[in-house]
PDB file of C-alpha atoms and ligand atoms in Angstrom:
ATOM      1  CA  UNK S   1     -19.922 -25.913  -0.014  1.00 40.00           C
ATOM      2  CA  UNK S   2     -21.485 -22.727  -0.772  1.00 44.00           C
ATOM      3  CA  UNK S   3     -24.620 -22.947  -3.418  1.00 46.00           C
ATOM      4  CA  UNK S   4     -22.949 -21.188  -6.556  1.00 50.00           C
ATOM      5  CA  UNK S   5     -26.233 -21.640  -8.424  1.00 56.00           C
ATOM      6  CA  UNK S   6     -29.744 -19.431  -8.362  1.00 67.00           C
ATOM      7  CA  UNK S   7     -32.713 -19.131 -10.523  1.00 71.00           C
ATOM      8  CA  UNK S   8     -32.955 -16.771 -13.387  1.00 71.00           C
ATOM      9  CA  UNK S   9     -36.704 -14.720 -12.213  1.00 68.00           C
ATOM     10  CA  UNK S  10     -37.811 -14.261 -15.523  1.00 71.00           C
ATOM     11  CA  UNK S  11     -36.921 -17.668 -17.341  1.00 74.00           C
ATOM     12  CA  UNK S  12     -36.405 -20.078 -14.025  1.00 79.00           C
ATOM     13  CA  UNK S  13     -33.534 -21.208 -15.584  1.00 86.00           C
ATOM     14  CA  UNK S  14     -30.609 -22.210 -13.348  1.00 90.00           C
ATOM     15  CA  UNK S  15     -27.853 -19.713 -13.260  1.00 91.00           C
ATOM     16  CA  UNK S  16     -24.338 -21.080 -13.713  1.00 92.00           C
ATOM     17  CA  UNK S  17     -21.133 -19.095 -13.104  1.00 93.00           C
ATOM     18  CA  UNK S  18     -18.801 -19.627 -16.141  1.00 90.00           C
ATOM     19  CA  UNK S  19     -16.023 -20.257 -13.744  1.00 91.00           C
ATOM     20  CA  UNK S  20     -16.094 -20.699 -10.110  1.00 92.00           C
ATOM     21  CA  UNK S  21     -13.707 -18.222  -7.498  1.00 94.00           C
ATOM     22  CA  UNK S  22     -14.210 -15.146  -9.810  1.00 96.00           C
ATOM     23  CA  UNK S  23     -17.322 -13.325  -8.791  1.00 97.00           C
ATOM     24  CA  UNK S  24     -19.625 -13.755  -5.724  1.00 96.00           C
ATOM     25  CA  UNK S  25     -23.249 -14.912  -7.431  1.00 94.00           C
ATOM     26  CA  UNK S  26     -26.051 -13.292  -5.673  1.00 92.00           C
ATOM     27  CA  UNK S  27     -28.812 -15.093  -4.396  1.00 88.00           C
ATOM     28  CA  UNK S  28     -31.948 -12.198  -3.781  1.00 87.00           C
ATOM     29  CA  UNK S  29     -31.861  -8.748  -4.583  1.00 85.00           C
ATOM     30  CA  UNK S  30     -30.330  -7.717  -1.702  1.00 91.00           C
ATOM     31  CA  UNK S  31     -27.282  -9.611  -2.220  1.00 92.00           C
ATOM     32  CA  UNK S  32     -25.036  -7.818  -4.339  1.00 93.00           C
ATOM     33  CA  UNK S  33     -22.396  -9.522  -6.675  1.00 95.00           C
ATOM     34  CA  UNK S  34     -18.162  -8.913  -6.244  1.00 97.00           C
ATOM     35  CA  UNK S  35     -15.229  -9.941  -7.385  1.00 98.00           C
ATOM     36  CA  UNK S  36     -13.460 -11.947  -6.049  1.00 98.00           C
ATOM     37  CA  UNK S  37      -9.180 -10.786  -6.216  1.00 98.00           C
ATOM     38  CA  UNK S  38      -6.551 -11.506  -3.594  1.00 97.00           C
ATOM     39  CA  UNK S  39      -4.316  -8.631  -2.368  1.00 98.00           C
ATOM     40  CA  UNK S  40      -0.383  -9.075  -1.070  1.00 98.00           C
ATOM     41  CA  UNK S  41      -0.047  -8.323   2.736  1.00 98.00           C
ATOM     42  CA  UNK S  42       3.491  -7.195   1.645  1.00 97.00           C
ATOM     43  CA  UNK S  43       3.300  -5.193  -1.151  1.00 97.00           C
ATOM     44  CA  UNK S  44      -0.310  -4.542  -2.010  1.00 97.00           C
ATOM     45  CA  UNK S  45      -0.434  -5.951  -4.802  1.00 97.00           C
ATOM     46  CA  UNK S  46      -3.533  -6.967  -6.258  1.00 97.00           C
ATOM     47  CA  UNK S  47      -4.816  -9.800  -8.770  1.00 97.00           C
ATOM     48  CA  UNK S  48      -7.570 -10.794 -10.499  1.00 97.00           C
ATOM     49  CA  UNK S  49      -8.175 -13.788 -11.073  1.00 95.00           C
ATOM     50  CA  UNK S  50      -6.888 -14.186  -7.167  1.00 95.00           C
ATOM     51  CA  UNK S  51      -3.332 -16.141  -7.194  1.00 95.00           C
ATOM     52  CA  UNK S  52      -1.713 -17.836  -4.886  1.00 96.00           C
ATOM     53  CA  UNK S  53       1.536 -16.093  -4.852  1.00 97.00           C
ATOM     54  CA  UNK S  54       2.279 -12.211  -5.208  1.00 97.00           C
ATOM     55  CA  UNK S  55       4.521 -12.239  -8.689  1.00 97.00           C
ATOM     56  CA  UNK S  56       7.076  -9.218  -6.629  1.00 97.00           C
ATOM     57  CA  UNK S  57       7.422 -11.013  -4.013  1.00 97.00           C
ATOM     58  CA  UNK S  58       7.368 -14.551  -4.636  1.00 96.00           C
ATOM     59  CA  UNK S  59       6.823 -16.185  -1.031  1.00 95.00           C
ATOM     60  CA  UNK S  60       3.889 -18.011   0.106  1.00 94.00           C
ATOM     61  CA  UNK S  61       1.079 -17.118   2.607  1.00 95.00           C
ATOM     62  CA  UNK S  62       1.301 -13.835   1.298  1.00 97.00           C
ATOM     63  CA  UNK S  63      -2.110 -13.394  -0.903  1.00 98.00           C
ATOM     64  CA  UNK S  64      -5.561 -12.981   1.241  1.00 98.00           C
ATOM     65  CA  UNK S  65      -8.635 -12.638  -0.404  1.00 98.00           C
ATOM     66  CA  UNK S  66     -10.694  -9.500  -1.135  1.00 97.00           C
ATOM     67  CA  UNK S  67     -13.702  -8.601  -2.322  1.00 97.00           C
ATOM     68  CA  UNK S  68     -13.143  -5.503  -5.637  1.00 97.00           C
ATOM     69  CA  UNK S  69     -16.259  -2.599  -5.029  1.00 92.00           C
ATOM     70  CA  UNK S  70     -17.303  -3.705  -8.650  1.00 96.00           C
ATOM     71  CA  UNK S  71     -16.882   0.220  -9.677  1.00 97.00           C
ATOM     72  CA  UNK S  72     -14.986   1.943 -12.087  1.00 98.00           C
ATOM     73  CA  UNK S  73     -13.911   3.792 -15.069  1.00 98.00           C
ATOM     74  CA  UNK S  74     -13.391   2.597 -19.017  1.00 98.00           C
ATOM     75  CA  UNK S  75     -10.060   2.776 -19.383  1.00 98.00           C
ATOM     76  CA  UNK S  76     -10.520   1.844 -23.583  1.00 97.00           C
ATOM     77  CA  UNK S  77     -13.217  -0.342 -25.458  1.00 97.00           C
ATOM     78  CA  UNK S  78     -14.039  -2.816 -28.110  1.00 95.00           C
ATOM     79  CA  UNK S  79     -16.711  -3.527 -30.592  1.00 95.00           C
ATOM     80  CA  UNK S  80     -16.502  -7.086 -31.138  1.00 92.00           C
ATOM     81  CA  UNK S  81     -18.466  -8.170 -34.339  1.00 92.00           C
ATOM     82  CA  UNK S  82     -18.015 -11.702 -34.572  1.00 90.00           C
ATOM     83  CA  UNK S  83     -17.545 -14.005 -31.843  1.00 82.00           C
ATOM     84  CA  UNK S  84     -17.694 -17.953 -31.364  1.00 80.00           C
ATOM     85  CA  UNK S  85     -21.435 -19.996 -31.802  1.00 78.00           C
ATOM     86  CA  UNK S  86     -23.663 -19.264 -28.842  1.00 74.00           C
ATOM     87  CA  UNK S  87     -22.227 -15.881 -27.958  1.00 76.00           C
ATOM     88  CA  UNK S  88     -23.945 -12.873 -28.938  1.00 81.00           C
ATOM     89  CA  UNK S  89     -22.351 -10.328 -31.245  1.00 87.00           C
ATOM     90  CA  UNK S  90     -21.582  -7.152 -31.848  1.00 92.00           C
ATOM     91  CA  UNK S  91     -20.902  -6.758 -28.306  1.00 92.00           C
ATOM     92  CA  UNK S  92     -18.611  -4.176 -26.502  1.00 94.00           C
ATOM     93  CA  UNK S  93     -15.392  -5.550 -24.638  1.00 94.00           C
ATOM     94  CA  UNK S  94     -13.722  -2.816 -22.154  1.00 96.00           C
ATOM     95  CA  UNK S  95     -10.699  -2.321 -20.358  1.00 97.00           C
ATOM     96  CA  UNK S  96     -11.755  -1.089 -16.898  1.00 97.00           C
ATOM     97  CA  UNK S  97      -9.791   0.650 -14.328  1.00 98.00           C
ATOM     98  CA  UNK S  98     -11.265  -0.469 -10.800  1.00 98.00           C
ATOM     99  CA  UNK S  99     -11.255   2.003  -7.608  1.00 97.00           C
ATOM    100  CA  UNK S 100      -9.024  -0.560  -6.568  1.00 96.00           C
ATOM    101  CA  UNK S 101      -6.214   0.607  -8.990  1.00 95.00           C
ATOM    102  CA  UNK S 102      -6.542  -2.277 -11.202  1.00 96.00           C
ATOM    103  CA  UNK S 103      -7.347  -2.688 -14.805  1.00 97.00           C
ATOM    104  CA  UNK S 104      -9.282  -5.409 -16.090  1.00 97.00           C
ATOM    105  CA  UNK S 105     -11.229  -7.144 -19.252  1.00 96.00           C
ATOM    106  CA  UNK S 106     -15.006  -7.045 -19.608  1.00 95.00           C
ATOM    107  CA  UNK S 107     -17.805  -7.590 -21.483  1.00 93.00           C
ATOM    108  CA  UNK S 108     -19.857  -4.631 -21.378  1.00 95.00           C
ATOM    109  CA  UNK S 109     -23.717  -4.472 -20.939  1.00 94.00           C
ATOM    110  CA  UNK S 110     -26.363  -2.459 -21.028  1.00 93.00           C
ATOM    111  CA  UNK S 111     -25.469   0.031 -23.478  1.00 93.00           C
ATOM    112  CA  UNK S 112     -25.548  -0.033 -27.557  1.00 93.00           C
ATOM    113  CA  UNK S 113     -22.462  -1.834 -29.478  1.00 91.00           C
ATOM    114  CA  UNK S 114     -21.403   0.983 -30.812  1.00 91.00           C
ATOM    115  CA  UNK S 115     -18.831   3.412 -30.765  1.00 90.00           C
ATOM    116  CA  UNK S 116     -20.646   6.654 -29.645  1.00 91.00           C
ATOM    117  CA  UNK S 117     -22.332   4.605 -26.660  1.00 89.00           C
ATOM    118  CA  UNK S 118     -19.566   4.621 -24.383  1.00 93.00           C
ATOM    119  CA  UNK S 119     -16.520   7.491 -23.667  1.00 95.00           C
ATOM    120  CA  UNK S 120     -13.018   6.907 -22.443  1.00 96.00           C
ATOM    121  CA  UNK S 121     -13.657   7.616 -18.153  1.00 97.00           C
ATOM    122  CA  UNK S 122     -17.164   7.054 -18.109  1.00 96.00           C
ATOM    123  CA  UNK S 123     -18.223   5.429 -15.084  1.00 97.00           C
ATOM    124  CA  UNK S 124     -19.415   1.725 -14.946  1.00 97.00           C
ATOM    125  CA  UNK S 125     -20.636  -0.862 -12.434  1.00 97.00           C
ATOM    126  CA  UNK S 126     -20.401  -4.596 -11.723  1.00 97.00           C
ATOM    127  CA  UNK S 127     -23.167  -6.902 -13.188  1.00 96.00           C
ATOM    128  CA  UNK S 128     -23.355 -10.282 -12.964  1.00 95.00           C
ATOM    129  CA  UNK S 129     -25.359 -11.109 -16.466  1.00 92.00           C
ATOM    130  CA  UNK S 130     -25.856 -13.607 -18.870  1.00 89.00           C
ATOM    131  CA  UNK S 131     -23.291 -15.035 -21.550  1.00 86.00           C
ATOM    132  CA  UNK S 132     -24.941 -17.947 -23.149  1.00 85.00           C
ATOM    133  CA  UNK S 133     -27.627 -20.123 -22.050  1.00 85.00           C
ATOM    134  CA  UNK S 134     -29.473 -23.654 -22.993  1.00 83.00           C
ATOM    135  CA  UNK S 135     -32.264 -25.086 -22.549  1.00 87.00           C
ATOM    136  CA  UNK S 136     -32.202 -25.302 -18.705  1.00 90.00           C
ATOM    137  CA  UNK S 137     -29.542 -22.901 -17.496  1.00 90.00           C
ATOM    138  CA  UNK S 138     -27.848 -19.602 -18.153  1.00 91.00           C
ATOM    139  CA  UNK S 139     -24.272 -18.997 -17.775  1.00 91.00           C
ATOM    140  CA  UNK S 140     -23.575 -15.862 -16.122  1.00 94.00           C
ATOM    141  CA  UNK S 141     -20.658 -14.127 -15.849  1.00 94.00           C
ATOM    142  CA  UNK S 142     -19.248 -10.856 -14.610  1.00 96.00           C
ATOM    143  CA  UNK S 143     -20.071  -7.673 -17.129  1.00 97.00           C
ATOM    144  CA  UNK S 144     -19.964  -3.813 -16.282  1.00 97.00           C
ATOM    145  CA  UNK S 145     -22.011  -1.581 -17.440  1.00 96.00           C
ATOM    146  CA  UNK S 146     -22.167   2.101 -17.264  1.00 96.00           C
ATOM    147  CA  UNK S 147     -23.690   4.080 -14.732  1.00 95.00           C
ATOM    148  CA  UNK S 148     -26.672   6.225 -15.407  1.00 79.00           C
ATOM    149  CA  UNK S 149     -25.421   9.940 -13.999  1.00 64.00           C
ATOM    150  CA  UNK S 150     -28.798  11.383 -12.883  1.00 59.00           C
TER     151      UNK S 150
HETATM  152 ZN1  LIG R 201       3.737  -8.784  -2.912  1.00 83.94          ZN
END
């Protein structure tokens, strides 16, 4: 059993993956975080979440495990402006399209909640960041955020 949990520098709180088998949680600054997606030996199909079966081709044994670059492009965005107790709003849901060719959901961070902060094809990265937190831990999930073109 691999330890899924590591200590927040700043607040020493326990870090907590909201789910477990989504994103790799790293453990020093050196370690960088994934995704975690399974790819069809047949068909290349890709998934995340990672299934179990590809949907095309519908036979077992077929899915292995890969590990998405985190990197991408905002396909289309969100302001959200109210969200559920605990959860911090306005914040900025995007569709992302990976280098991997898929396109998936995520909270964005590290930019403004607004509309003018972000652009349709700007480039973002994989975070792993915080979603809500109490008194002794902080639950982290995956988040993108955009990538500072120098
Ligand atoms: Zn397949």
């Amino acid at each position: 059993m691999k330890n899924l949990s590591a200590n927040d520098s700043e607040s020493g709180k326990s870090k907590i993956p909201v789910a477990e088998g989504l994103f790799h949680l790293p453990s020093s600054a050196e370690d960088k975080p994934y995704l975690i997606a399974a790819k069809c030996t047949q068909c290349g199909y890709i998934s995340f979440p990672k299934i179990p079966v590809c949907p095309h081709c519908a036979v077992q044994d077929t899915m292995e495990e890969i590990h998405l670059s985190g990197r991408g492009k905002i396909d289309s965005f969100t302001i959200v402006w109210s969200t559920l107790p605990g959860f911090e709003a306005p914040s900025v849901q995007s569709l992302i399209k990976l280098e991997e060719g898929i396109t998936i959901w995520s909270l964005m961070t590290g930019c403004e909640a607004s509309e003018e902060a972000l652009e349709i094809g700007m480039d973002v990265e994989l975070v792993i960041g915080k979603v809500k937190e109490d008194q002794d831990h902080q639950i982290v999930s995956y988040q993108f955020k955009p990538v500072k073109n120098v």
